[in-house]
Structure formats: structure tokens, C-alpha cells
Amino acid sequence: SFLLCLPQDCPGGAAEGPTLEPGAAPYGNFPNYSRFHPPEGRLRLLPGGLLRQLFPSDARPLLGLDVGCNSGELSVALYRHLLGLQEGKGSPEQPADGKDLYLLCCDIDPVLIERAQQSSPFPNSISFASLDIMDSTSREPFLSSYLSRFGRSTFDISFCMSVTMWIHLNHGDRGLVEFLAFLSSQCRYLLIEPQPWKCYRAAARRLRKLGRNDFDHFRSLAINGDMAERITQILTKDCTMELVCCFGSTSWDRSLLLFKSNGSNHEGREPSEQQQ
């Protein structure tokens, strides 16, 4: 989830060696990311009782998908925050918010996923998996398999925290649109934190500074400028979603936007409703 951008925010040298320096993480898979953008920077923007507000009548467990979860610190913090669990207190079996939540968290980097699995305090409720979300041949059977365990066809809520830039830089305009279309088809609500355009320039600059080739698509991106606005346009005009609210901006200048699906196939009740 937590992928880095502004030069002043970048981790210094990573402890694991020069191959993991910030500029050498072309998919945003930075080690030790949460030291530089702590989860609290996002969580303080999210109201308490959010799940009750969004899903007032759902008695069944809620299903969440976190795309680009890095090593899981933000995923776990989100889980605690959404269920009203204070650190070190409360049982995941008896969430203070009166809701049950199962969270599937994926990232392209298997090393980060292994770290997340080893440190997770809620292994029964939060699952971590290595997955390239842009590989349609692996993502669809994988997500369908997870959902089918609950007799469901879609997730109740998805999280995409500072991931869109990396999809965009590595897969171009078409890849970004395709990613947003896929993600919106998988959930009833989507909480998304797009990186602003200045982050794209900083990421490209870091790569050049290391003597690497530029991102394949950076200079040809026609979707640019105000990225929160551009992504909102794609989701509302092309993906049958509506903007519910903006929760404000983090101290590193990224907006937290909540969208709701207008589609008829997102109730997530029966597997037969699934539209792949």
C-alpha cells in the first residue's frame, strides 16, 4: 500500500544493501516504508465507526482487499482502526466496532509479503499473499478462490494506498485505466490514495540518478497533472463508481478518496453474480 514519492520523504540507504535503495524499487516495493510514512498519517483522517456507516445492515463478516500492502504495517493498522481495536487491547474475535472483517493483502514483492506474514498479529483474519495484480491470468483465479471460501463474488471494500503511480509508470495509461476498472469491479467501496504528479517526476529522477533506464512509459503518459482529479474522472465516468467523500490530505500531500460502486453486481452475495 505504502509506496514512496517525494524526495524529502525517501528512505535513505536500505539496510539490506544497495540493490534496495529507494530508486531501485521500480514497483514501489520499498523496505522499511512505514518508518517514513507512518500509518497514523492516514488513519487520523478516517472517521471512527466507518464500517458501521458504510455497512449498517450487514450481519455477515466483511471482506476487504488491500492492493500493494508492502510489509503489512498499514494493513494491520487499518484493520485495528476499522474495528476499533487499540494496540495491545481487545480481541479480534470481539471487535469494538461490532463488525467482523477478513482482509486479503497482496503485494508484488514476495520478500515483503514474507515479512508481513511473520509479523502479523491477526493471522486468522488478515491473509498476506504475493500477487502481481496486473497479471490477469493469476489474479482472477486467486481472488475468486479467496472469495469463494466465503461464498462471495466481490469484496465489500478495497484499499489502494499510494499504488496507482507505480501501476501507471510500469504499465502506462492503458494499464492504469485497466487496473482501476478491474479494482472497481471487485468491490462495493474503494478507498484510494493516488500519488500527485510531482511524485512521478521524483520517482523518475531517482531512477536516473542511479544510472537506470527511465520508466518505460513516463514520457508518454497523457493522463497527468492533477492525478486525484484524473483518477476520480476515470472511476466515475468509466467504472460506474461515485465519489462518496474526500477524507482530506496527508501531511505528504495525498488525498484519501472513498468511492462507491453504482454497479448492480457488487452486492457480493452469491457466487453466481460474479462477472469476470
JSON list of C-alpha atoms in Angstrom, two decimals, residues 17-255:
[
{"chain": "A", "resi": 17, "resn": "GLY", "atom": "CA", "xyz": [22.07, -3.38, 0.66]},
{"chain": "A", "resi": 18, "resn": "PRO", "atom": "CA", "xyz": [22.39, -1.12, -2.38]},
{"chain": "A", "resi": 19, "resn": "THR", "atom": "CA", "xyz": [20.01, -3.15, -4.56]},
{"chain": "A", "resi": 20, "resn": "LEU", "atom": "CA", "xyz": [17.14, -1.95, -2.37]},
{"chain": "A", "resi": 21, "resn": "GLU", "atom": "CA", "xyz": [17.90, 1.75, -2.37]},
{"chain": "A", "resi": 22, "resn": "PRO", "atom": "CA", "xyz": [14.76, 3.84, -2.96]},
{"chain": "A", "resi": 23, "resn": "GLY", "atom": "CA", "xyz": [15.38, 4.48, -6.63]},
{"chain": "A", "resi": 24, "resn": "ALA", "atom": "CA", "xyz": [15.93, 0.78, -7.20]},
{"chain": "A", "resi": 25, "resn": "ALA", "atom": "CA", "xyz": [12.39, -0.13, -6.17]},
{"chain": "A", "resi": 26, "resn": "PRO", "atom": "CA", "xyz": [10.66, 0.40, -9.52]},
{"chain": "A", "resi": 27, "resn": "TYR", "atom": "CA", "xyz": [7.37, -1.06, -8.26]},
{"chain": "A", "resi": 28, "resn": "GLY", "atom": "CA", "xyz": [7.37, 0.98, -5.06]},
{"chain": "A", "resi": 29, "resn": "ASN", "atom": "CA", "xyz": [8.37, -2.06, -3.03]},
{"chain": "A", "resi": 30, "resn": "PHE", "atom": "CA", "xyz": [10.50, -0.12, -0.57]},
{"chain": "A", "resi": 31, "resn": "PRO", "atom": "CA", "xyz": [11.74, -1.88, 2.55]},
{"chain": "A", "resi": 32, "resn": "ASN", "atom": "CA", "xyz": [11.02, -0.12, 5.85]},
{"chain": "A", "resi": 33, "resn": "TYR", "atom": "CA", "xyz": [8.45, 2.11, 4.16]},
{"chain": "A", "resi": 34, "resn": "SER", "atom": "CA", "xyz": [6.31, 2.70, 7.24]},
{"chain": "A", "resi": 35, "resn": "ARG", "atom": "CA", "xyz": [9.19, 4.41, 9.04]},
{"chain": "A", "resi": 36, "resn": "PHE", "atom": "CA", "xyz": [8.88, 7.27, 6.56]},
{"chain": "A", "resi": 37, "resn": "HIS", "atom": "CA", "xyz": [5.09, 7.41, 6.14]},
{"chain": "A", "resi": 38, "resn": "PRO", "atom": "CA", "xyz": [3.69, 6.02, 9.40]},
{"chain": "A", "resi": 39, "resn": "PRO", "atom": "CA", "xyz": [0.16, 4.54, 9.21]},
{"chain": "A", "resi": 40, "resn": "GLU", "atom": "CA", "xyz": [-1.14, 7.21, 11.61]},
{"chain": "A", "resi": 41, "resn": "GLY", "atom": "CA", "xyz": [-0.77, 9.79, 8.85]},
{"chain": "A", "resi": 42, "resn": "ARG", "atom": "CA", "xyz": [-3.67, 8.15, 7.04]},
{"chain": "A", "resi": 43, "resn": "LEU", "atom": "CA", "xyz": [-5.65, 6.77, 9.96]},
{"chain": "A", "resi": 44, "resn": "ARG", "atom": "CA", "xyz": [-6.09, 10.17, 11.61]},
{"chain": "A", "resi": 45, "resn": "LEU", "atom": "CA", "xyz": [-8.10, 11.20, 8.52]},
{"chain": "A", "resi": 46, "resn": "LEU", "atom": "CA", "xyz": [-10.51, 8.26, 8.70]},
{"chain": "A", "resi": 47, "resn": "PRO", "atom": "CA", "xyz": [-13.54, 8.63, 10.99]},
{"chain": "A", "resi": 48, "resn": "GLY", "atom": "CA", "xyz": [-14.23, 6.11, 13.70]},
{"chain": "A", "resi": 49, "resn": "GLY", "atom": "CA", "xyz": [-17.12, 3.76, 13.04]},
{"chain": "A", "resi": 50, "resn": "LEU", "atom": "CA", "xyz": [-16.57, 3.88, 9.28]},
{"chain": "A", "resi": 51, "resn": "LEU", "atom": "CA", "xyz": [-17.62, 0.25, 8.75]},
{"chain": "A", "resi": 52, "resn": "ARG", "atom": "CA", "xyz": [-20.86, 0.83, 10.66]},
{"chain": "A", "resi": 53, "resn": "GLN", "atom": "CA", "xyz": [-21.61, 3.83, 8.46]},
{"chain": "A", "resi": 54, "resn": "LEU", "atom": "CA", "xyz": [-20.87, 2.03, 5.19]},
{"chain": "A", "resi": 55, "resn": "PHE", "atom": "CA", "xyz": [-22.40, -1.34, 6.08]},
{"chain": "A", "resi": 56, "resn": "PRO", "atom": "CA", "xyz": [-25.11, -0.66, 8.68]},
{"chain": "A", "resi": 57, "resn": "SER", "atom": "CA", "xyz": [-27.21, -3.75, 8.00]},
{"chain": "A", "resi": 58, "resn": "ASP", "atom": "CA", "xyz": [-24.56, -6.35, 7.11]},
{"chain": "A", "resi": 59, "resn": "ALA", "atom": "CA", "xyz": [-24.56, -9.08, 9.74]},
{"chain": "A", "resi": 60, "resn": "ARG", "atom": "CA", "xyz": [-22.11, -11.30, 7.88]},
{"chain": "A", "resi": 61, "resn": "PRO", "atom": "CA", "xyz": [-18.33, -10.81, 8.01]},
{"chain": "A", "resi": 62, "resn": "LEU", "atom": "CA", "xyz": [-16.99, -8.05, 5.79]},
{"chain": "A", "resi": 63, "resn": "LEU", "atom": "CA", "xyz": [-14.29, -8.82, 3.23]},
{"chain": "A", "resi": 64, "resn": "GLY", "atom": "CA", "xyz": [-11.51, -6.37, 2.42]},
{"chain": "A", "resi": 65, "resn": "LEU", "atom": "CA", "xyz": [-8.77, -6.33, -0.24]},
{"chain": "A", "resi": 66, "resn": "ASP", "atom": "CA", "xyz": [-5.57, -4.32, 0.23]},
{"chain": "A", "resi": 67, "resn": "VAL", "atom": "CA", "xyz": [-3.60, -3.98, -3.01]},
{"chain": "A", "resi": 68, "resn": "GLY", "atom": "CA", "xyz": [0.12, -3.20, -2.69]},
{"chain": "A", "resi": 69, "resn": "CYS", "atom": "CA", "xyz": [0.36, -3.87, 1.04]},
{"chain": "A", "resi": 70, "resn": "ASN", "atom": "CA", "xyz": [4.18, -3.71, 1.29]},
{"chain": "A", "resi": 71, "resn": "SER", "atom": "CA", "xyz": [5.23, -5.41, 4.55]},
{"chain": "A", "resi": 72, "resn": "GLY", "atom": "CA", "xyz": [1.82, -5.06, 6.13]},
{"chain": "A", "resi": 73, "resn": "GLU", "atom": "CA", "xyz": [2.17, -2.31, 8.74]},
{"chain": "A", "resi": 74, "resn": "LEU", "atom": "CA", "xyz": [-0.57, -0.13, 7.24]},
{"chain": "A", "resi": 75, "resn": "SER", "atom": "CA", "xyz": [-2.81, -3.15, 6.59]},
{"chain": "A", "resi": 76, "resn": "VAL", "atom": "CA", "xyz": [-2.67, -4.16, 10.25]},
{"chain": "A", "resi": 77, "resn": "ALA", "atom": "CA", "xyz": [-3.15, -0.58, 11.42]},
{"chain": "A", "resi": 78, "resn": "LEU", "atom": "CA", "xyz": [-6.16, -0.19, 9.10]},
{"chain": "A", "resi": 79, "resn": "TYR", "atom": "CA", "xyz": [-7.64, -3.41, 10.45]},
{"chain": "A", "resi": 80, "resn": "ARG", "atom": "CA", "xyz": [-7.24, -2.19, 14.05]},
{"chain": "A", "resi": 81, "resn": "HIS", "atom": "CA", "xyz": [-8.65, 1.24, 13.22]},
{"chain": "A", "resi": 82, "resn": "LEU", "atom": "CA", "xyz": [-11.68, -0.04, 11.29]},
{"chain": "A", "resi": 83, "resn": "LEU", "atom": "CA", "xyz": [-12.59, -2.49, 14.06]},
{"chain": "A", "resi": 84, "resn": "GLY", "atom": "CA", "xyz": [-11.92, -0.06, 16.89]},
{"chain": "A", "resi": 85, "resn": "LEU", "atom": "CA", "xyz": [-9.12, -2.21, 18.34]},
{"chain": "A", "resi": 86, "resn": "GLN", "atom": "CA", "xyz": [-6.44, -0.43, 20.31]},
{"chain": "A", "resi": 87, "resn": "GLU", "atom": "CA", "xyz": [-2.94, -1.80, 20.08]},
{"chain": "A", "resi": 88, "resn": "GLY", "atom": "CA", "xyz": [-2.36, -4.40, 22.73]},
{"chain": "A", "resi": 89, "resn": "LYS", "atom": "CA", "xyz": [-6.03, -4.40, 23.72]},
{"chain": "A", "resi": 90, "resn": "GLY", "atom": "CA", "xyz": [-9.14, -6.10, 22.51]},
{"chain": "A", "resi": 91, "resn": "SER", "atom": "CA", "xyz": [-9.61, -9.41, 20.79]},
{"chain": "A", "resi": 92, "resn": "PRO", "atom": "CA", "xyz": [-10.08, -9.71, 17.02]},
{"chain": "A", "resi": 93, "resn": "GLU", "atom": "CA", "xyz": [-12.89, -12.15, 17.86]},
{"chain": "A", "resi": 94, "resn": "GLN", "atom": "CA", "xyz": [-14.75, -9.34, 19.65]},
{"chain": "A", "resi": 95, "resn": "PRO", "atom": "CA", "xyz": [-14.17, -6.16, 17.66]},
{"chain": "A", "resi": 96, "resn": "ALA", "atom": "CA", "xyz": [-15.27, -2.97, 19.37]},
{"chain": "A", "resi": 97, "resn": "ASP", "atom": "CA", "xyz": [-16.99, -1.79, 16.20]},
{"chain": "A", "resi": 98, "resn": "GLY", "atom": "CA", "xyz": [-19.38, -4.75, 16.15]},
{"chain": "A", "resi": 99, "resn": "LYS", "atom": "CA", "xyz": [-18.16, -5.93, 12.73]},
{"chain": "A", "resi": 100, "resn": "ASP", "atom": "CA", "xyz": [-16.07, -8.88, 11.62]},
{"chain": "A", "resi": 101, "resn": "LEU", "atom": "CA", "xyz": [-13.53, -8.15, 8.90]},
{"chain": "A", "resi": 102, "resn": "TYR", "atom": "CA", "xyz": [-11.38, -10.52, 6.87]},
{"chain": "A", "resi": 103, "resn": "LEU", "atom": "CA", "xyz": [-8.61, -8.75, 4.99]},
{"chain": "A", "resi": 104, "resn": "LEU", "atom": "CA", "xyz": [-6.71, -10.14, 1.99]},
{"chain": "A", "resi": 105, "resn": "CYS", "atom": "CA", "xyz": [-3.49, -8.17, 1.44]},
{"chain": "A", "resi": 106, "resn": "CYS", "atom": "CA", "xyz": [-1.31, -8.61, -1.64]},
{"chain": "A", "resi": 107, "resn": "ASP", "atom": "CA", "xyz": [1.96, -7.20, -2.93]},
{"chain": "A", "resi": 108, "resn": "ILE", "atom": "CA", "xyz": [4.21, -7.90, -5.90]},
{"chain": "A", "resi": 109, "resn": "ASP", "atom": "CA", "xyz": [7.25, -8.42, -3.64]},
{"chain": "A", "resi": 110, "resn": "PRO", "atom": "CA", "xyz": [7.43, -11.90, -2.02]},
{"chain": "A", "resi": 111, "resn": "VAL", "atom": "CA", "xyz": [10.14, -10.78, 0.43]},
{"chain": "A", "resi": 112, "resn": "LEU", "atom": "CA", "xyz": [7.87, -8.05, 1.83]},
{"chain": "A", "resi": 113, "resn": "ILE", "atom": "CA", "xyz": [4.96, -10.49, 1.99]},
{"chain": "A", "resi": 114, "resn": "GLU", "atom": "CA", "xyz": [7.04, -13.00, 3.95]},
{"chain": "A", "resi": 115, "resn": "ARG", "atom": "CA", "xyz": [7.91, -10.27, 6.44]},
{"chain": "A", "resi": 116, "resn": "ALA", "atom": "CA", "xyz": [4.22, -9.33, 6.73]},
{"chain": "A", "resi": 117, "resn": "GLN", "atom": "CA", "xyz": [3.22, -12.94, 7.36]},
{"chain": "A", "resi": 118, "resn": "GLN", "atom": "CA", "xyz": [5.82, -13.38, 10.07]},
{"chain": "A", "resi": 119, "resn": "SER", "atom": "CA", "xyz": [4.85, -10.23, 11.96]},
{"chain": "A", "resi": 120, "resn": "SER", "atom": "CA", "xyz": [1.04, -10.26, 11.62]},
{"chain": "A", "resi": 121, "resn": "PRO", "atom": "CA", "xyz": [-0.79, -10.16, 14.97]},
{"chain": "A", "resi": 122, "resn": "PHE", "atom": "CA", "xyz": [-4.03, -11.35, 13.32]},
{"chain": "A", "resi": 123, "resn": "PRO", "atom": "CA", "xyz": [-3.14, -14.39, 11.19]},
{"chain": "A", "resi": 124, "resn": "ASN", "atom": "CA", "xyz": [-6.71, -15.73, 11.32]},
{"chain": "A", "resi": 125, "resn": "SER", "atom": "CA", "xyz": [-8.24, -12.52, 9.98]},
{"chain": "A", "resi": 126, "resn": "ILE", "atom": "CA", "xyz": [-5.54, -10.98, 7.78]},
{"chain": "A", "resi": 127, "resn": "SER", "atom": "CA", "xyz": [-4.06, -13.00, 4.90]},
{"chain": "A", "resi": 128, "resn": "PHE", "atom": "CA", "xyz": [-0.93, -11.86, 3.04]},
{"chain": "A", "resi": 129, "resn": "ALA", "atom": "CA", "xyz": [-0.13, -13.12, -0.44]},
{"chain": "A", "resi": 130, "resn": "SER", "atom": "CA", "xyz": [2.42, -12.38, -3.15]},
{"chain": "A", "resi": 131, "resn": "LEU", "atom": "CA", "xyz": [0.50, -11.36, -6.28]},
{"chain": "A", "resi": 132, "resn": "ASP", "atom": "CA", "xyz": [1.10, -9.24, -9.36]},
{"chain": "A", "resi": 133, "resn": "ILE", "atom": "CA", "xyz": [-2.29, -7.54, -9.56]},
{"chain": "A", "resi": 134, "resn": "MET", "atom": "CA", "xyz": [-1.64, -6.70, -13.24]},
{"chain": "A", "resi": 135, "resn": "ASP", "atom": "CA", "xyz": [-1.27, -10.36, -14.21]},
{"chain": "A", "resi": 136, "resn": "SER", "atom": "CA", "xyz": [-4.84, -11.26, -15.13]},
{"chain": "A", "resi": 137, "resn": "THR", "atom": "CA", "xyz": [-4.07, -14.95, -15.54]},
{"chain": "A", "resi": 138, "resn": "SER", "atom": "CA", "xyz": [-3.09, -15.27, -11.87]},
{"chain": "A", "resi": 139, "resn": "ARG", "atom": "CA", "xyz": [-5.12, -12.57, -10.11]},
{"chain": "A", "resi": 140, "resn": "GLU", "atom": "CA", "xyz": [-8.60, -13.66, -11.16]},
{"chain": "A", "resi": 141, "resn": "PRO", "atom": "CA", "xyz": [-8.41, -17.31, -10.08]},
{"chain": "A", "resi": 142, "resn": "PHE", "atom": "CA", "xyz": [-6.55, -16.29, -6.92]},
{"chain": "A", "resi": 143, "resn": "LEU", "atom": "CA", "xyz": [-9.11, -13.67, -5.84]},
{"chain": "A", "resi": 144, "resn": "SER", "atom": "CA", "xyz": [-12.03, -15.87, -6.89]},
{"chain": "A", "resi": 145, "resn": "SER", "atom": "CA", "xyz": [-10.65, -18.72, -4.80]},
{"chain": "A", "resi": 146, "resn": "TYR", "atom": "CA", "xyz": [-10.42, -16.48, -1.72]},
{"chain": "A", "resi": 147, "resn": "LEU", "atom": "CA", "xyz": [-13.92, -15.07, -2.21]},
{"chain": "A", "resi": 148, "resn": "SER", "atom": "CA", "xyz": [-15.45, -18.49, -2.78]},
{"chain": "A", "resi": 149, "resn": "ARG", "atom": "CA", "xyz": [-14.35, -19.55, 0.71]},
{"chain": "A", "resi": 150, "resn": "PHE", "atom": "CA", "xyz": [-16.94, -17.09, 1.98]},
{"chain": "A", "resi": 151, "resn": "GLY", "atom": "CA", "xyz": [-19.50, -17.83, -0.74]},
{"chain": "A", "resi": 152, "resn": "ARG", "atom": "CA", "xyz": [-18.97, -14.35, -2.15]},
{"chain": "A", "resi": 153, "resn": "SER", "atom": "CA", "xyz": [-18.26, -12.83, -5.53]},
{"chain": "A", "resi": 154, "resn": "THR", "atom": "CA", "xyz": [-16.84, -9.42, -4.58]},
{"chain": "A", "resi": 155, "resn": "PHE", "atom": "CA", "xyz": [-15.12, -7.66, -1.70]},
{"chain": "A", "resi": 156, "resn": "ASP", "atom": "CA", "xyz": [-17.00, -5.20, 0.46]},
{"chain": "A", "resi": 157, "resn": "ILE", "atom": "CA", "xyz": [-14.14, -2.71, 0.49]},
{"chain": "A", "resi": 158, "resn": "SER", "atom": "CA", "xyz": [-10.79, -2.39, -1.26]},
{"chain": "A", "resi": 159, "resn": "PHE", "atom": "CA", "xyz": [-7.79, -0.28, -0.30]},
{"chain": "A", "resi": 160, "resn": "CYS", "atom": "CA", "xyz": [-5.28, 1.14, -2.78]},
{"chain": "A", "resi": 161, "resn": "MET", "atom": "CA", "xyz": [-2.86, 3.30, -0.85]},
{"chain": "A", "resi": 162, "resn": "SER", "atom": "CA", "xyz": [-0.17, 5.05, -2.90]},
{"chain": "A", "resi": 163, "resn": "VAL", "atom": "CA", "xyz": [-0.13, 2.32, -5.55]},
{"chain": "A", "resi": 164, "resn": "THR", "atom": "CA", "xyz": [-1.57, 3.99, -8.66]},
{"chain": "A", "resi": 165, "resn": "MET", "atom": "CA", "xyz": [1.64, 5.77, -9.67]},
{"chain": "A", "resi": 166, "resn": "TRP", "atom": "CA", "xyz": [3.61, 2.52, -9.79]},
{"chain": "A", "resi": 167, "resn": "ILE", "atom": "CA", "xyz": [0.94, 0.85, -11.92]},
{"chain": "A", "resi": 168, "resn": "HIS", "atom": "CA", "xyz": [0.89, 3.92, -14.18]},
{"chain": "A", "resi": 169, "resn": "LEU", "atom": "CA", "xyz": [4.68, 4.20, -14.58]},
{"chain": "A", "resi": 170, "resn": "ASN", "atom": "CA", "xyz": [5.12, 0.50, -15.28]},
{"chain": "A", "resi": 171, "resn": "HIS", "atom": "CA", "xyz": [2.02, -0.16, -17.41]},
{"chain": "A", "resi": 172, "resn": "GLY", "atom": "CA", "xyz": [1.19, 3.21, -18.99]},
{"chain": "A", "resi": 173, "resn": "ASP", "atom": "CA", "xyz": [-2.14, 4.99, -19.38]},
{"chain": "A", "resi": 174, "resn": "ARG", "atom": "CA", "xyz": [-3.87, 1.87, -20.62]},
{"chain": "A", "resi": 175, "resn": "GLY", "atom": "CA", "xyz": [-2.56, -0.11, -17.66]},
{"chain": "A", "resi": 176, "resn": "LEU", "atom": "CA", "xyz": [-3.80, 2.47, -15.15]},
{"chain": "A", "resi": 177, "resn": "VAL", "atom": "CA", "xyz": [-7.29, 2.53, -16.68]},
{"chain": "A", "resi": 178, "resn": "GLU", "atom": "CA", "xyz": [-7.40, -1.26, -16.83]},
{"chain": "A", "resi": 179, "resn": "PHE", "atom": "CA", "xyz": [-6.25, -1.52, -13.20]},
{"chain": "A", "resi": 180, "resn": "LEU", "atom": "CA", "xyz": [-8.91, 0.91, -11.99]},
{"chain": "A", "resi": 181, "resn": "ALA", "atom": "CA", "xyz": [-11.59, -0.88, -13.99]},
{"chain": "A", "resi": 182, "resn": "PHE", "atom": "CA", "xyz": [-10.59, -4.22, -12.53]},
{"chain": "A", "resi": 183, "resn": "LEU", "atom": "CA", "xyz": [-10.34, -2.93, -8.97]},
{"chain": "A", "resi": 184, "resn": "SER", "atom": "CA", "xyz": [-13.72, -1.19, -9.15]},
{"chain": "A", "resi": 185, "resn": "SER", "atom": "CA", "xyz": [-15.31, -4.40, -10.44]},
{"chain": "A", "resi": 186, "resn": "GLN", "atom": "CA", "xyz": [-14.10, -6.25, -7.36]},
{"chain": "A", "resi": 187, "resn": "CYS", "atom": "CA", "xyz": [-15.62, -4.18, -4.56]},
{"chain": "A", "resi": 188, "resn": "ARG", "atom": "CA", "xyz": [-18.57, -2.21, -3.26]},
{"chain": "A", "resi": 189, "resn": "TYR", "atom": "CA", "xyz": [-16.37, 0.56, -1.80]},
{"chain": "A", "resi": 190, "resn": "LEU", "atom": "CA", "xyz": [-12.87, 1.67, -2.78]},
{"chain": "A", "resi": 191, "resn": "LEU", "atom": "CA", "xyz": [-10.58, 3.76, -0.59]},
{"chain": "A", "resi": 192, "resn": "ILE", "atom": "CA", "xyz": [-7.78, 5.08, -2.76]},
{"chain": "A", "resi": 193, "resn": "GLU", "atom": "CA", "xyz": [-4.79, 7.36, -2.19]},
{"chain": "A", "resi": 194, "resn": "PRO", "atom": "CA", "xyz": [-3.32, 8.50, -5.54]},
{"chain": "A", "resi": 195, "resn": "GLN", "atom": "CA", "xyz": [0.17, 9.96, -5.72]},
{"chain": "A", "resi": 196, "resn": "PRO", "atom": "CA", "xyz": [0.30, 13.51, -7.11]},
{"chain": "A", "resi": 197, "resn": "TRP", "atom": "CA", "xyz": [2.18, 14.23, -10.34]},
{"chain": "A", "resi": 198, "resn": "LYS", "atom": "CA", "xyz": [5.22, 15.66, -8.54]},
{"chain": "A", "resi": 199, "resn": "CYS", "atom": "CA", "xyz": [5.81, 12.15, -7.18]},
{"chain": "A", "resi": 200, "resn": "TYR", "atom": "CA", "xyz": [6.09, 10.79, -10.72]},
{"chain": "A", "resi": 201, "resn": "ARG", "atom": "CA", "xyz": [8.82, 13.29, -11.51]},
{"chain": "A", "resi": 202, "resn": "ALA", "atom": "CA", "xyz": [10.65, 12.48, -8.27]},
{"chain": "A", "resi": 203, "resn": "ALA", "atom": "CA", "xyz": [10.49, 8.72, -8.95]},
{"chain": "A", "resi": 204, "resn": "ALA", "atom": "CA", "xyz": [11.85, 9.17, -12.48]},
{"chain": "A", "resi": 205, "resn": "ARG", "atom": "CA", "xyz": [14.58, 11.48, -11.18]},
{"chain": "A", "resi": 206, "resn": "ARG", "atom": "CA", "xyz": [15.69, 8.92, -8.58]},
{"chain": "A", "resi": 207, "resn": "LEU", "atom": "CA", "xyz": [15.92, 6.21, -11.21]},
{"chain": "A", "resi": 208, "resn": "ARG", "atom": "CA", "xyz": [18.05, 8.39, -13.49]},
{"chain": "A", "resi": 209, "resn": "LYS", "atom": "CA", "xyz": [20.27, 9.36, -10.57]},
{"chain": "A", "resi": 210, "resn": "LEU", "atom": "CA", "xyz": [21.11, 5.70, -10.08]},
{"chain": "A", "resi": 211, "resn": "GLY", "atom": "CA", "xyz": [22.02, 5.39, -13.76]},
{"chain": "A", "resi": 212, "resn": "ARG", "atom": "CA", "xyz": [18.98, 3.23, -14.51]},
{"chain": "A", "resi": 213, "resn": "ASN", "atom": "CA", "xyz": [16.79, 3.43, -17.58]},
{"chain": "A", "resi": 214, "resn": "ASP", "atom": "CA", "xyz": [13.78, 5.69, -17.22]},
{"chain": "A", "resi": 215, "resn": "PHE", "atom": "CA", "xyz": [10.36, 4.16, -16.60]},
{"chain": "A", "resi": 216, "resn": "ASP", "atom": "CA", "xyz": [9.15, 2.84, -19.94]},
{"chain": "A", "resi": 217, "resn": "HIS", "atom": "CA", "xyz": [6.02, 4.98, -20.03]},
{"chain": "A", "resi": 218, "resn": "PHE", "atom": "CA", "xyz": [6.91, 8.12, -18.06]},
{"chain": "A", "resi": 219, "resn": "ARG", "atom": "CA", "xyz": [7.43, 10.47, -21.02]},
{"chain": "A", "resi": 220, "resn": "SER", "atom": "CA", "xyz": [4.40, 9.23, -22.95]},
{"chain": "A", "resi": 221, "resn": "LEU", "atom": "CA", "xyz": [1.75, 9.48, -20.22]},
{"chain": "A", "resi": 222, "resn": "ALA", "atom": "CA", "xyz": [-1.23, 11.50, -21.44]},
{"chain": "A", "resi": 223, "resn": "ILE", "atom": "CA", "xyz": [-3.02, 11.03, -18.10]},
{"chain": "A", "resi": 224, "resn": "ASN", "atom": "CA", "xyz": [-1.12, 13.56, -16.00]},
{"chain": "A", "resi": 225, "resn": "GLY", "atom": "CA", "xyz": [-1.48, 16.74, -13.99]},
{"chain": "A", "resi": 226, "resn": "ASP", "atom": "CA", "xyz": [-3.94, 16.59, -11.08]},
{"chain": "A", "resi": 227, "resn": "MET", "atom": "CA", "xyz": [-3.86, 12.84, -10.55]},
{"chain": "A", "resi": 228, "resn": "ALA", "atom": "CA", "xyz": [-6.53, 12.75, -7.84]},
{"chain": "A", "resi": 229, "resn": "GLU", "atom": "CA", "xyz": [-8.88, 14.50, -10.25]},
{"chain": "A", "resi": 230, "resn": "ARG", "atom": "CA", "xyz": [-7.88, 12.34, -13.21]},
{"chain": "A", "resi": 231, "resn": "ILE", "atom": "CA", "xyz": [-8.38, 9.12, -11.26]},
{"chain": "A", "resi": 232, "resn": "THR", "atom": "CA", "xyz": [-11.72, 10.40, -9.96]},
{"chain": "A", "resi": 233, "resn": "GLN", "atom": "CA", "xyz": [-12.79, 11.04, -13.57]},
{"chain": "A", "resi": 234, "resn": "ILE", "atom": "CA", "xyz": [-11.81, 7.53, -14.65]},
{"chain": "A", "resi": 235, "resn": "LEU", "atom": "CA", "xyz": [-13.60, 5.88, -11.73]},
{"chain": "A", "resi": 236, "resn": "THR", "atom": "CA", "xyz": [-16.79, 7.93, -12.05]},
{"chain": "A", "resi": 237, "resn": "LYS", "atom": "CA", "xyz": [-17.07, 8.08, -15.85]},
{"chain": "A", "resi": 238, "resn": "ASP", "atom": "CA", "xyz": [-15.66, 4.71, -16.93]},
{"chain": "A", "resi": 239, "resn": "CYS", "atom": "CA", "xyz": [-16.05, 2.47, -13.88]},
{"chain": "A", "resi": 240, "resn": "THR", "atom": "CA", "xyz": [-19.60, 3.14, -12.61]},
{"chain": "A", "resi": 241, "resn": "MET", "atom": "CA", "xyz": [-18.39, 4.45, -9.27]},
{"chain": "A", "resi": 242, "resn": "GLU", "atom": "CA", "xyz": [-19.37, 7.62, -7.42]},
{"chain": "A", "resi": 243, "resn": "LEU", "atom": "CA", "xyz": [-17.17, 9.72, -5.16]},
{"chain": "A", "resi": 244, "resn": "VAL", "atom": "CA", "xyz": [-18.56, 9.46, -1.63]},
{"chain": "A", "resi": 245, "resn": "CYS", "atom": "CA", "xyz": [-16.11, 11.80, 0.04]},
{"chain": "A", "resi": 246, "resn": "CYS", "atom": "CA", "xyz": [-12.56, 13.02, 0.34]},
{"chain": "A", "resi": 247, "resn": "PHE", "atom": "CA", "xyz": [-11.27, 12.50, 3.87]},
{"chain": "A", "resi": 248, "resn": "GLY", "atom": "CA", "xyz": [-8.61, 15.18, 3.40]},
{"chain": "A", "resi": 249, "resn": "SER", "atom": "CA", "xyz": [-4.90, 15.04, 2.66]},
{"chain": "A", "resi": 250, "resn": "THR", "atom": "CA", "xyz": [-1.96, 13.50, 4.46]},
{"chain": "A", "resi": 251, "resn": "SER", "atom": "CA", "xyz": [0.97, 15.61, 5.58]},
{"chain": "A", "resi": 252, "resn": "TRP", "atom": "CA", "xyz": [2.77, 14.34, 2.46]},
{"chain": "A", "resi": 253, "resn": "ASP", "atom": "CA", "xyz": [0.05, 15.85, 0.25]},
{"chain": "A", "resi": 254, "resn": "ARG", "atom": "CA", "xyz": [-2.00, 12.85, -0.84]},
{"chain": "A", "resi": 255, "resn": "SER", "atom": "CA", "xyz": [-5.79, 12.75, -0.80]}
]
